[in-house]
PDB file of N, CA and C in Angstrom:
ATOM      1  N   UNK Z 761      37.322 164.884  88.839  1.00 96.00           N
ATOM      2  CA  UNK Z 761      36.751 164.612  87.468  1.00 96.00           C
ATOM      3  C   UNK Z 761      36.365 165.930  87.156  1.00 96.00           C
ATOM      4  N   UNK Z 762      36.374 166.245  85.583  1.00 98.00           N
ATOM      5  CA  UNK Z 762      36.092 167.434  85.040  1.00 98.00           C
ATOM      6  C   UNK Z 762      34.881 167.264  84.283  1.00 98.00           C
ATOM      7  N   UNK Z 763      33.687 168.180  84.895  1.00 98.00           N
ATOM      8  CA  UNK Z 763      32.346 168.026  84.027  1.00 98.00           C
ATOM      9  C   UNK Z 763      32.393 169.360  83.301  1.00 98.00           C
ATOM     10  N   UNK Z 764      32.242 169.135  81.806  1.00 98.00           N
ATOM     11  CA  UNK Z 764      31.971 170.156  81.011  1.00 98.00           C
ATOM     12  C   UNK Z 764      30.544 170.432  80.654  1.00 98.00           C
ATOM     13  N   UNK Z 765      30.179 171.394  80.773  1.00 98.00           N
ATOM     14  CA  UNK Z 765      28.825 171.982  80.548  1.00 98.00           C
ATOM     15  C   UNK Z 765      28.685 172.869  79.234  1.00 98.00           C
ATOM     16  N   UNK Z 766      28.067 172.479  78.287  1.00 97.00           N
ATOM     17  CA  UNK Z 766      28.064 173.230  77.102  1.00 97.00           C
ATOM     18  C   UNK Z 766      26.469 173.560  76.734  1.00 97.00           C
ATOM     19  N   UNK Z 767      26.354 175.004  76.563  1.00 97.00           N
ATOM     20  CA  UNK Z 767      24.946 175.315  76.214  1.00 97.00           C
ATOM     21  C   UNK Z 767      24.960 175.900  74.840  1.00 97.00           C
ATOM     22  N   UNK Z 768      23.726 175.608  74.257  1.00 97.00           N
ATOM     23  CA  UNK Z 768      23.543 176.059  72.725  1.00 97.00           C
ATOM     24  C   UNK Z 768      22.419 176.871  72.684  1.00 97.00           C
ATOM     25  N   UNK Z 769      22.659 178.115  72.001  1.00 96.00           N
ATOM     26  CA  UNK Z 769      21.431 178.965  71.626  1.00 96.00           C
ATOM     27  C   UNK Z 769      21.227 178.797  70.152  1.00 96.00           C
ATOM     28  N   UNK Z 770      19.959 178.389  69.795  1.00 96.00           N
ATOM     29  CA  UNK Z 770      19.782 178.011  68.565  1.00 96.00           C
ATOM     30  C   UNK Z 770      18.626 178.807  67.824  1.00 96.00           C
ATOM     31  N   UNK Z 771      18.810 178.927  66.387  1.00 94.00           N
ATOM     32  CA  UNK Z 771      17.855 179.552  65.516  1.00 94.00           C
ATOM     33  C   UNK Z 771      16.404 179.193  65.836  1.00 94.00           C
ATOM     34  N   UNK Z 772      15.426 180.113  65.946  1.00 92.00           N
ATOM     35  CA  UNK Z 772      14.032 179.711  66.135  1.00 92.00           C
ATOM     36  C   UNK Z 772      13.519 178.618  65.235  1.00 92.00           C
ATOM     37  N   UNK Z 773      12.757 177.658  65.976  1.00 93.00           N
ATOM     38  CA  UNK Z 773      12.223 176.542  65.274  1.00 93.00           C
ATOM     39  C   UNK Z 773      13.228 175.551  64.820  1.00 93.00           C
ATOM     40  N   UNK Z 774      14.541 175.334  65.240  1.00 95.00           N
ATOM     41  CA  UNK Z 774      15.474 174.448  64.842  1.00 95.00           C
ATOM     42  C   UNK Z 774      15.804 173.400  66.149  1.00 95.00           C
ATOM     43  N   UNK Z 775      15.228 173.533  67.476  1.00 95.00           N
ATOM     44  CA  UNK Z 775      15.619 172.932  68.502  1.00 95.00           C
ATOM     45  C   UNK Z 775      15.342 171.278  68.290  1.00 95.00           C
ATOM     46  N   UNK Z 776      14.163 171.072  67.930  1.00 95.00           N
ATOM     47  CA  UNK Z 776      13.544 169.720  67.761  1.00 95.00           C
ATOM     48  C   UNK Z 776      14.637 168.850  66.903  1.00 95.00           C
ATOM     49  N   UNK Z 777      15.026 169.496  65.742  1.00 96.00           N
ATOM     50  CA  UNK Z 777      15.835 168.784  64.678  1.00 96.00           C
ATOM     51  C   UNK Z 777      17.335 168.678  65.292  1.00 96.00           C
ATOM     52  N   UNK Z 778      17.856 169.763  65.881  1.00 97.00           N
ATOM     53  CA  UNK Z 778      18.974 169.910  66.487  1.00 97.00           C
ATOM     54  C   UNK Z 778      19.108 168.690  67.587  1.00 97.00           C
ATOM     55  N   UNK Z 779      18.013 168.729  68.560  1.00 97.00           N
ATOM     56  CA  UNK Z 779      18.189 167.584  69.583  1.00 97.00           C
ATOM     57  C   UNK Z 779      18.024 166.018  68.993  1.00 97.00           C
ATOM     58  N   UNK Z 780      17.329 165.961  67.925  1.00 96.00           N
ATOM     59  CA  UNK Z 780      17.401 164.630  67.152  1.00 96.00           C
ATOM     60  C   UNK Z 780      18.619 164.346  66.679  1.00 96.00           C
ATOM     61  N   UNK Z 781      19.361 165.328  65.983  1.00 97.00           N
ATOM     62  CA  UNK Z 781      20.658 164.984  65.360  1.00 97.00           C
ATOM     63  C   UNK Z 781      21.638 164.634  66.387  1.00 97.00           C
ATOM     64  N   UNK Z 782      21.574 165.465  67.544  1.00 97.00           N
ATOM     65  CA  UNK Z 782      22.366 165.213  68.680  1.00 97.00           C
ATOM     66  C   UNK Z 782      22.204 163.863  69.296  1.00 97.00           C
ATOM     67  N   UNK Z 783      21.026 163.384  69.551  1.00 96.00           N
ATOM     68  CA  UNK Z 783      20.907 162.136  70.470  1.00 96.00           C
ATOM     69  C   UNK Z 783      21.100 161.169  69.473  1.00 96.00           C
ATOM     70  N   UNK Z 784      20.489 161.142  68.145  1.00 96.00           N
ATOM     71  CA  UNK Z 784      20.692 160.052  67.501  1.00 96.00           C
ATOM     72  C   UNK Z 784      21.917 159.787  66.382  1.00 96.00           C
ATOM     73  N   UNK Z 785      22.598 160.970  66.226  1.00 96.00           N
ATOM     74  CA  UNK Z 785      23.790 160.889  65.439  1.00 96.00           C
ATOM     75  C   UNK Z 785      25.075 161.292  66.215  1.00 96.00           C
ATOM     76  N   UNK Z 786      25.286 162.260  66.963  1.00 97.00           N
ATOM     77  CA  UNK Z 786      26.320 162.841  67.365  1.00 97.00           C
ATOM     78  C   UNK Z 786      26.696 162.240  68.578  1.00 97.00           C
ATOM     79  N   UNK Z 787      25.811 162.040  69.678  1.00 97.00           N
ATOM     80  CA  UNK Z 787      26.017 161.367  70.984  1.00 97.00           C
ATOM     81  C   UNK Z 787      26.580 159.928  70.692  1.00 97.00           C
ATOM     82  N   UNK Z 788      25.936 159.152  69.728  1.00 97.00           N
ATOM     83  CA  UNK Z 788      26.516 157.700  69.574  1.00 97.00           C
ATOM     84  C   UNK Z 788      27.951 157.762  68.993  1.00 97.00           C
ATOM     85  N   UNK Z 789      28.391 158.883  68.256  1.00 96.00           N
ATOM     86  CA  UNK Z 789      29.719 159.107  67.756  1.00 96.00           C
ATOM     87  C   UNK Z 789      30.487 159.355  68.984  1.00 96.00           C
ATOM     88  N   UNK Z 790      30.169 160.451  69.792  1.00 97.00           N
ATOM     89  CA  UNK Z 790      31.097 160.785  71.015  1.00 97.00           C
ATOM     90  C   UNK Z 790      31.309 159.517  71.888  1.00 97.00           C
ATOM     91  N   UNK Z 791      30.502 158.814  72.025  1.00 96.00           N
ATOM     92  CA  UNK Z 791      30.487 157.376  72.712  1.00 96.00           C
ATOM     93  C   UNK Z 791      31.499 156.617  72.184  1.00 96.00           C
ATOM     94  N   UNK Z 792      31.441 156.372  70.681  1.00 95.00           N
ATOM     95  CA  UNK Z 792      32.419 155.526  70.110  1.00 95.00           C
ATOM     96  C   UNK Z 792      33.771 156.158  70.126  1.00 95.00           C
ATOM     97  N   UNK Z 793      33.864 157.446  70.428  1.00 95.00           N
ATOM     98  CA  UNK Z 793      35.353 158.007  70.635  1.00 95.00           C
ATOM     99  C   UNK Z 793      35.757 157.917  71.852  1.00 95.00           C
ATOM    100  N   UNK Z 794      34.884 157.451  72.699  1.00 96.00           N
ATOM    101  CA  UNK Z 794      35.311 157.235  74.420  1.00 96.00           C
ATOM    102  C   UNK Z 794      34.995 158.407  75.050  1.00 96.00           C
ATOM    103  N   UNK Z 795      34.228 159.455  74.605  1.00 97.00           N
ATOM    104  CA  UNK Z 795      33.600 160.570  75.197  1.00 97.00           C
ATOM    105  C   UNK Z 795      32.419 160.344  76.097  1.00 97.00           C
ATOM    106  N   UNK Z 796      32.598 160.500  77.228  1.00 97.00           N
ATOM    107  CA  UNK Z 796      31.567 160.257  78.261  1.00 97.00           C
ATOM    108  C   UNK Z 796      30.378 161.360  78.403  1.00 97.00           C
ATOM    109  N   UNK Z 797      29.291 160.932  77.508  1.00 98.00           N
ATOM    110  CA  UNK Z 797      28.315 162.182  77.672  1.00 98.00           C
ATOM    111  C   UNK Z 797      27.245 161.598  78.928  1.00 98.00           C
ATOM    112  N   UNK Z 798      27.215 162.805  79.846  1.00 98.00           N
ATOM    113  CA  UNK Z 798      26.461 162.602  81.098  1.00 98.00           C
ATOM    114  C   UNK Z 798      24.857 162.844  80.715  1.00 98.00           C
ATOM    115  N   UNK Z 799      24.732 163.988  80.061  1.00 98.00           N
ATOM    116  CA  UNK Z 799      23.292 164.452  79.962  1.00 98.00           C
ATOM    117  C   UNK Z 799      23.235 165.294  78.696  1.00 98.00           C
ATOM    118  N   UNK Z 800      22.034 165.253  78.200  1.00 97.00           N
ATOM    119  CA  UNK Z 800      21.810 166.278  77.012  1.00 97.00           C
ATOM    120  C   UNK Z 800      20.358 166.558  76.734  1.00 97.00           C
ATOM    121  N   UNK Z 801      19.830 167.492  76.243  1.00 96.00           N
ATOM    122  CA  UNK Z 801      18.554 167.927  76.221  1.00 96.00           C
ATOM    123  C   UNK Z 801      18.275 169.373  76.092  1.00 96.00           C
ATOM    124  N   UNK Z 802      17.029 169.573  76.004  1.00 96.00           N
ATOM    125  CA  UNK Z 802      16.492 171.061  75.917  1.00 96.00           C
ATOM    126  C   UNK Z 802      16.725 171.675  76.991  1.00 96.00           C
ATOM    127  N   UNK Z 803      16.611 172.893  77.151  1.00 93.00           N
ATOM    128  CA  UNK Z 803      16.603 173.848  78.202  1.00 93.00           C
ATOM    129  C   UNK Z 803      15.134 173.849  78.689  1.00 93.00           C
ATOM    130  N   UNK Z 804      14.905 174.143  80.122  1.00 91.00           N
ATOM    131  CA  UNK Z 804      13.649 174.040  80.606  1.00 91.00           C
ATOM    132  C   UNK Z 804      12.996 175.521  80.302  1.00 91.00           C
ATOM    133  N   UNK Z 805      13.816 176.424  79.916  1.00 84.00           N
ATOM    134  CA  UNK Z 805      13.180 177.729  79.683  1.00 84.00           C
ATOM    135  C   UNK Z 805      14.095 178.435  78.525  1.00 84.00           C
ATOM    136  N   UNK Z 806      13.444 179.399  77.839  1.00 81.00           N
ATOM    137  CA  UNK Z 806      14.119 179.943  76.851  1.00 81.00           C
ATOM    138  C   UNK Z 806      14.500 181.292  77.118  1.00 81.00           C
ATOM    139  N   UNK Z 807      15.761 181.520  77.574  1.00 80.00           N
ATOM    140  CA  UNK Z 807      16.266 182.925  77.695  1.00 80.00           C
ATOM    141  C   UNK Z 807      16.122 183.812  76.677  1.00 80.00           C
ATOM    142  N   UNK Z 808      15.521 184.964  76.971  1.00 80.00           N
ATOM    143  CA  UNK Z 808      15.306 186.064  76.015  1.00 80.00           C
ATOM    144  C   UNK Z 808      14.555 185.554  74.811  1.00 80.00           C
ATOM    145  N   UNK Z 809      13.826 184.426  75.002  1.00 78.00           N
ATOM    146  CA  UNK Z 809      12.886 183.987  73.787  1.00 78.00           C
ATOM    147  C   UNK Z 809      13.701 183.072  72.861  1.00 78.00           C
ATOM    148  N   UNK Z 810      14.894 182.804  73.194  1.00 86.00           N
ATOM    149  CA  UNK Z 810      15.712 181.851  72.340  1.00 86.00           C
ATOM    150  C   UNK Z 810      15.564 180.336  72.671  1.00 86.00           C
ATOM    151  N   UNK Z 811      15.409 179.572  71.685  1.00 94.00           N
ATOM    152  CA  UNK Z 811      15.309 178.142  71.901  1.00 94.00           C
ATOM    153  C   UNK Z 811      16.903 177.783  72.263  1.00 94.00           C
ATOM    154  N   UNK Z 812      16.981 176.846  73.507  1.00 96.00           N
ATOM    155  CA  UNK Z 812      18.368 176.678  73.881  1.00 96.00           C
ATOM    156  C   UNK Z 812      18.277 174.956  74.243  1.00 96.00           C
ATOM    157  N   UNK Z 813      19.621 174.543  74.322  1.00 97.00           N
ATOM    158  CA  UNK Z 813      19.820 173.168  74.705  1.00 97.00           C
ATOM    159  C   UNK Z 813      21.092 172.964  75.432  1.00 97.00           C
ATOM    160  N   UNK Z 814      21.564 171.660  75.913  1.00 97.00           N
ATOM    161  CA  UNK Z 814      22.674 171.779  76.701  1.00 97.00           C
ATOM    162  C   UNK Z 814      23.237 170.145  76.455  1.00 97.00           C
ATOM    163  N   UNK Z 815      24.699 170.210  76.799  1.00 98.00           N
ATOM    164  CA  UNK Z 815      25.182 168.788  76.749  1.00 98.00           C
ATOM    165  C   UNK Z 815      26.188 168.826  77.722  1.00 98.00           C
ATOM    166  N   UNK Z 816      26.299 167.913  78.436  1.00 98.00           N
ATOM    167  CA  UNK Z 816      27.313 167.745  79.594  1.00 98.00           C
ATOM    168  C   UNK Z 816      28.017 166.440  79.283  1.00 98.00           C
ATOM    169  N   UNK Z 817      29.384 166.645  79.514  1.00 98.00           N
ATOM    170  CA  UNK Z 817      30.342 165.543  79.321  1.00 98.00           C
ATOM    171  C   UNK Z 817      31.414 165.413  80.463  1.00 98.00           C
ATOM    172  N   UNK Z 818      31.933 164.346  80.763  1.00 98.00           N
ATOM    173  CA  UNK Z 818      32.706 164.197  81.816  1.00 98.00           C
ATOM    174  C   UNK Z 818      34.178 163.710  81.231  1.00 98.00           C
ATOM    175  N   UNK Z 819      35.089 164.190  81.887  1.00 98.00           N
ATOM    176  CA  UNK Z 819      36.553 163.828  81.563  1.00 98.00           C
ATOM    177  C   UNK Z 819      37.345 163.572  82.875  1.00 98.00           C
ATOM    178  N   UNK Z 820      38.437 162.881  82.707  1.00 97.00           N
ATOM    179  CA  UNK Z 820      39.235 162.487  83.972  1.00 97.00           C
ATOM    180  C   UNK Z 820      40.258 163.908  84.208  1.00 97.00           C
ATOM    181  N   UNK Z 821      40.509 164.700  83.174  1.00 96.00           N
ATOM    182  CA  UNK Z 821      41.520 165.856  83.262  1.00 96.00           C
ATOM    183  C   UNK Z 821      41.157 166.859  82.123  1.00 96.00           C
ATOM    184  N   UNK Z 822      41.646 168.071  82.451  1.00 95.00           N
ATOM    185  CA  UNK Z 822      41.541 169.203  81.227  1.00 95.00           C
ATOM    186  C   UNK Z 822      42.237 168.510  80.045  1.00 95.00           C
ATOM    187  N   UNK Z 823      43.339 167.976  80.236  1.00 96.00           N
ATOM    188  CA  UNK Z 823      44.193 167.395  79.164  1.00 96.00           C
ATOM    189  C   UNK Z 823      43.182 166.435  78.435  1.00 96.00           C
ATOM    190  N   UNK Z 824      42.611 165.303  79.080  1.00 97.00           N
ATOM    191  CA  UNK Z 824      41.865 164.437  78.475  1.00 97.00           C
ATOM    192  C   UNK Z 824      40.837 165.157  77.619  1.00 97.00           C
ATOM    193  N   UNK Z 825      40.170 166.169  78.201  1.00 96.00           N
ATOM    194  CA  UNK Z 825      39.013 166.791  77.471  1.00 96.00           C
ATOM    195  C   UNK Z 825      39.614 167.497  76.197  1.00 96.00           C
ATOM    196  N   UNK Z 826      40.852 168.023  76.139  1.00 96.00           N
ATOM    197  CA  UNK Z 826      41.356 168.696  75.115  1.00 96.00           C
ATOM    198  C   UNK Z 826      41.688 167.717  74.019  1.00 96.00           C
ATOM    199  N   UNK Z 827      42.378 166.502  74.496  1.00 96.00           N
ATOM    200  CA  UNK Z 827      42.842 165.568  73.465  1.00 96.00           C
ATOM    201  C   UNK Z 827      41.671 164.680  72.720  1.00 96.00           C
ATOM    202  N   UNK Z 828      40.561 164.620  73.687  1.00 96.00           N
ATOM    203  CA  UNK Z 828      39.423 163.826  72.964  1.00 96.00           C
ATOM    204  C   UNK Z 828      38.729 164.726  72.173  1.00 96.00           C
ATOM    205  N   UNK Z 829      38.693 166.015  72.536  1.00 94.00           N
ATOM    206  CA  UNK Z 829      37.691 166.981  71.672  1.00 94.00           C
ATOM    207  C   UNK Z 829      38.612 167.205  70.289  1.00 94.00           C
ATOM    208  N   UNK Z 830      39.844 167.463  70.451  1.00 95.00           N
ATOM    209  CA  UNK Z 830      40.764 167.556  69.320  1.00 95.00           C
ATOM    210  C   UNK Z 830      40.532 166.333  68.281  1.00 95.00           C
ATOM    211  N   UNK Z 831      40.631 165.239  68.872  1.00 96.00           N
ATOM    212  CA  UNK Z 831      40.594 163.934  67.968  1.00 96.00           C
ATOM    213  C   UNK Z 831      39.299 164.021  67.456  1.00 96.00           C
ATOM    214  N   UNK Z 832      38.059 164.088  68.188  1.00 96.00           N
ATOM    215  CA  UNK Z 832      36.819 164.127  67.628  1.00 96.00           C
ATOM    216  C   UNK Z 832      36.398 165.021  66.678  1.00 96.00           C
ATOM    217  N   UNK Z 833      36.690 166.213  66.915  1.00 95.00           N
ATOM    218  CA  UNK Z 833      36.182 167.200  65.963  1.00 95.00           C
ATOM    219  C   UNK Z 833      37.070 167.399  64.785  1.00 95.00           C
ATOM    220  N   UNK Z 834      38.092 166.736  64.733  1.00 96.00           N
ATOM    221  CA  UNK Z 834      38.857 166.529  63.606  1.00 96.00           C
ATOM    222  C   UNK Z 834      38.766 165.416  62.594  1.00 96.00           C
ATOM    223  N   UNK Z 835      37.834 164.437  63.205  1.00 96.00           N
ATOM    224  CA  UNK Z 835      37.663 163.099  62.792  1.00 96.00           C
ATOM    225  C   UNK Z 835      36.710 163.204  61.319  1.00 96.00           C
ATOM    226  N   UNK Z 836      36.878 162.199  60.587  1.00 96.00           N
ATOM    227  CA  UNK Z 836      36.010 162.193  59.299  1.00 96.00           C
ATOM    228  C   UNK Z 836      34.548 161.714  59.865  1.00 96.00           C
ATOM    229  N   UNK Z 837      34.638 161.035  60.853  1.00 95.00           N
ATOM    230  CA  UNK Z 837      33.065 160.637  61.368  1.00 95.00           C
ATOM    231  C   UNK Z 837      32.411 161.840  61.709  1.00 95.00           C
ATOM    232  N   UNK Z 838      32.921 162.627  62.274  1.00 96.00           N
ATOM    233  CA  UNK Z 838      32.243 164.050  62.537  1.00 96.00           C
ATOM    234  C   UNK Z 838      32.000 165.026  61.392  1.00 96.00           C
ATOM    235  N   UNK Z 839      33.178 165.148  60.724  1.00 95.00           N
ATOM    236  CA  UNK Z 839      33.140 166.178  59.585  1.00 95.00           C
ATOM    237  C   UNK Z 839      32.118 165.673  58.407  1.00 95.00           C
ATOM    238  N   UNK Z 840      32.278 164.503  58.288  1.00 95.00           N
ATOM    239  CA  UNK Z 840      31.453 164.021  57.174  1.00 95.00           C
ATOM    240  C   UNK Z 840      29.995 163.358  57.760  1.00 95.00           C
ATOM    241  N   UNK Z 841      29.884 163.474  58.829  1.00 95.00           N
ATOM    242  CA  UNK Z 841      28.588 163.031  59.601  1.00 95.00           C
ATOM    243  C   UNK Z 841      27.669 163.951  59.960  1.00 95.00           C
ATOM    244  N   UNK Z 842      27.347 164.170  61.226  1.00 95.00           N
ATOM    245  CA  UNK Z 842      26.297 164.955  61.828  1.00 95.00           C
ATOM    246  C   UNK Z 842      26.650 166.447  61.968  1.00 95.00           C
ATOM    247  N   UNK Z 843      27.786 166.875  61.528  1.00 96.00           N
ATOM    248  CA  UNK Z 843      28.339 168.177  61.984  1.00 96.00           C
ATOM    249  C   UNK Z 843      27.550 169.404  61.355  1.00 96.00           C
ATOM    250  N   UNK Z 844      27.080 169.210  60.085  1.00 95.00           N
ATOM    251  CA  UNK Z 844      26.179 170.187  59.613  1.00 95.00           C
ATOM    252  C   UNK Z 844      24.849 170.205  60.122  1.00 95.00           C
ATOM    253  N   UNK Z 845      24.457 169.123  60.587  1.00 95.00           N
ATOM    254  CA  UNK Z 845      22.867 169.234  61.330  1.00 95.00           C
ATOM    255  C   UNK Z 845      23.061 169.655  62.739  1.00 95.00           C
ATOM    256  N   UNK Z 846      24.339 169.778  63.305  1.00 96.00           N
ATOM    257  CA  UNK Z 846      24.491 170.170  64.582  1.00 96.00           C
ATOM    258  C   UNK Z 846      24.851 171.816  64.578  1.00 96.00           C
ATOM    259  N   UNK Z 847      25.687 172.093  63.699  1.00 96.00           N
ATOM    260  CA  UNK Z 847      26.219 173.414  63.585  1.00 96.00           C
ATOM    261  C   UNK Z 847      25.380 174.499  62.966  1.00 96.00           C
ATOM    262  N   UNK Z 848      24.679 173.995  62.052  1.00 96.00           N
ATOM    263  CA  UNK Z 848      23.724 174.965  61.234  1.00 96.00           C
ATOM    264  C   UNK Z 848      22.860 175.544  62.382  1.00 96.00           C
ATOM    265  N   UNK Z 849      22.022 175.029  63.112  1.00 96.00           N
ATOM    266  CA  UNK Z 849      21.043 175.576  63.913  1.00 96.00           C
ATOM    267  C   UNK Z 849      21.651 176.479  64.968  1.00 96.00           C
ATOM    268  N   UNK Z 850      22.804 176.479  65.155  1.00 96.00           N
ATOM    269  CA  UNK Z 850      23.514 177.270  66.325  1.00 96.00           C
ATOM    270  C   UNK Z 850      23.584 178.692  65.946  1.00 96.00           C
ATOM    271  N   UNK Z 851      23.140 179.452  66.984  1.00 95.00           N
ATOM    272  CA  UNK Z 851      23.498 180.951  66.982  1.00 95.00           C
ATOM    273  C   UNK Z 851      24.740 181.120  67.555  1.00 95.00           C
ATOM    274  N   UNK Z 852      24.991 180.318  68.865  1.00 95.00           N
ATOM    275  CA  UNK Z 852      26.278 180.449  69.546  1.00 95.00           C
ATOM    276  C   UNK Z 852      26.153 179.335  70.587  1.00 95.00           C
ATOM    277  N   UNK Z 853      27.442 179.024  70.967  1.00 95.00           N
ATOM    278  CA  UNK Z 853      27.391 177.928  72.074  1.00 95.00           C
ATOM    279  C   UNK Z 853      28.522 178.513  73.270  1.00 95.00           C
ATOM    280  N   UNK Z 854      28.441 177.959  74.322  1.00 96.00           N
ATOM    281  CA  UNK Z 854      29.395 178.320  75.419  1.00 96.00           C
ATOM    282  C   UNK Z 854      29.553 177.270  76.335  1.00 96.00           C
ATOM    283  N   UNK Z 855      30.880 176.930  76.452  1.00 97.00           N
ATOM    284  CA  UNK Z 855      31.300 175.813  77.585  1.00 97.00           C
ATOM    285  C   UNK Z 855      31.974 176.249  78.739  1.00 97.00           C
ATOM    286  N   UNK Z 856      31.675 175.480  79.864  1.00 97.00           N
ATOM    287  CA  UNK Z 856      32.475 175.801  81.121  1.00 97.00           C
ATOM    288  C   UNK Z 856      32.928 174.463  81.546  1.00 97.00           C
ATOM    289  N   UNK Z 857      34.083 174.364  82.249  1.00 97.00           N
ATOM    290  CA  UNK Z 857      34.645 173.092  82.851  1.00 97.00           C
ATOM    291  C   UNK Z 857      34.755 173.311  84.287  1.00 97.00           C
ATOM    292  N   UNK Z 858      34.137 172.481  85.100  1.00 97.00           N
ATOM    293  CA  UNK Z 858      34.389 172.657  86.564  1.00 97.00           C
ATOM    294  C   UNK Z 858      34.828 171.079  87.118  1.00 97.00           C
ATOM    295  N   UNK Z 859      35.643 171.216  88.083  1.00 97.00           N
ATOM    296  CA  UNK Z 859      36.051 170.195  88.965  1.00 97.00           C
ATOM    297  C   UNK Z 859      34.905 169.554  89.676  1.00 97.00           C
ATOM    298  N   UNK Z 860      34.559 168.372  89.517  1.00 96.00           N
ATOM    299  CA  UNK Z 860      33.268 167.873  90.347  1.00 96.00           C
ATOM    300  C   UNK Z 860      33.532 166.471  90.668  1.00 96.00           C
ATOM    301  N   UNK Z 861      33.173 165.963  91.956  1.00 97.00           N
ATOM    302  CA  UNK Z 861      33.372 164.792  92.408  1.00 97.00           C
ATOM    303  C   UNK Z 861      32.549 163.601  91.558  1.00 97.00           C
ATOM    304  N   UNK Z 862      33.197 162.646  91.307  1.00 96.00           N
ATOM    305  CA  UNK Z 862      32.490 161.531  90.373  1.00 96.00           C
ATOM    306  C   UNK Z 862      31.182 161.219  90.900  1.00 96.00           C
ATOM    307  N   UNK Z 863      30.836 161.230  92.189  1.00 96.00           N
ATOM    308  CA  UNK Z 863      29.493 160.884  92.679  1.00 96.00           C
ATOM    309  C   UNK Z 863      28.526 162.004  92.220  1.00 96.00           C
ATOM    310  N   UNK Z 864      29.061 163.235  92.064  1.00 95.00           N
ATOM    311  CA  UNK Z 864      28.096 164.242  91.713  1.00 95.00           C
ATOM    312  C   UNK Z 864      27.666 164.137  90.083  1.00 95.00           C
ATOM    313  N   UNK Z 865      28.839 163.817  89.535  1.00 96.00           N
ATOM    314  CA  UNK Z 865      28.643 163.473  87.873  1.00 96.00           C
ATOM    315  C   UNK Z 865      27.641 162.366  87.818  1.00 96.00           C
ATOM    316  N   UNK Z 866      27.737 161.236  88.620  1.00 95.00           N
ATOM    317  CA  UNK Z 866      26.848 160.069  88.483  1.00 95.00           C
ATOM    318  C   UNK Z 866      25.565 160.453  88.681  1.00 95.00           C
ATOM    319  N   UNK Z 867      25.451 161.324  89.764  1.00 95.00           N
ATOM    320  CA  UNK Z 867      24.125 161.811  90.102  1.00 95.00           C
ATOM    321  C   UNK Z 867      23.372 162.654  89.098  1.00 95.00           C
ATOM    322  N   UNK Z 868      24.095 163.315  88.168  1.00 95.00           N
ATOM    323  CA  UNK Z 868      23.603 164.125  87.114  1.00 95.00           C
ATOM    324  C   UNK Z 868      23.246 163.355  85.921  1.00 95.00           C
ATOM    325  N   UNK Z 869      23.777 162.031  85.719  1.00 95.00           N
ATOM    326  CA  UNK Z 869      23.766 161.207  84.759  1.00 95.00           C
ATOM    327  C   UNK Z 869      22.215 161.060  84.169  1.00 95.00           C
ATOM    328  N   UNK Z 870      21.873 161.317  82.940  1.00 92.00           N
ATOM    329  CA  UNK Z 870      20.520 161.051  82.473  1.00 92.00           C
ATOM    330  C   UNK Z 870      20.457 160.084  81.298  1.00 92.00           C
ATOM    331  N   UNK Z 871      19.454 159.319  80.967  1.00 87.00           N
ATOM    332  CA  UNK Z 871      19.259 158.358  80.074  1.00 87.00           C
ATOM    333  C   UNK Z 871      19.447 159.233  78.725  1.00 87.00           C
ATOM    334  N   UNK Z 872      20.161 158.707  77.814  1.00 80.00           N
ATOM    335  CA  UNK Z 872      20.286 159.542  76.471  1.00 80.00           C
ATOM    336  C   UNK Z 872      19.380 158.796  75.313  1.00 80.00           C
TER     337      UNK Z 872
END
């Protein structure tokens, strides 16, 4: 299984609204698109004083990750939906993908 971990560095004072848009708008759309969201939320510390958040998603393969991301991020539901509320607060984001046993992914799963 592939676990993608995405971190977001946010403009000061925007994390609360970013997380609201993520949990109430973007994550339900990701689920409708068949993307498995494992966990999301605020970072427990602010590196260099920046507000930060994270998103973890699971995929069967790198090919599935790429296909599902391409389809989702080009969809009208995303582009006409929460895209601006998610993208505007971001200073930058960074993603890594690691091969992870399914049991580990399940152990990392958090209520959304």
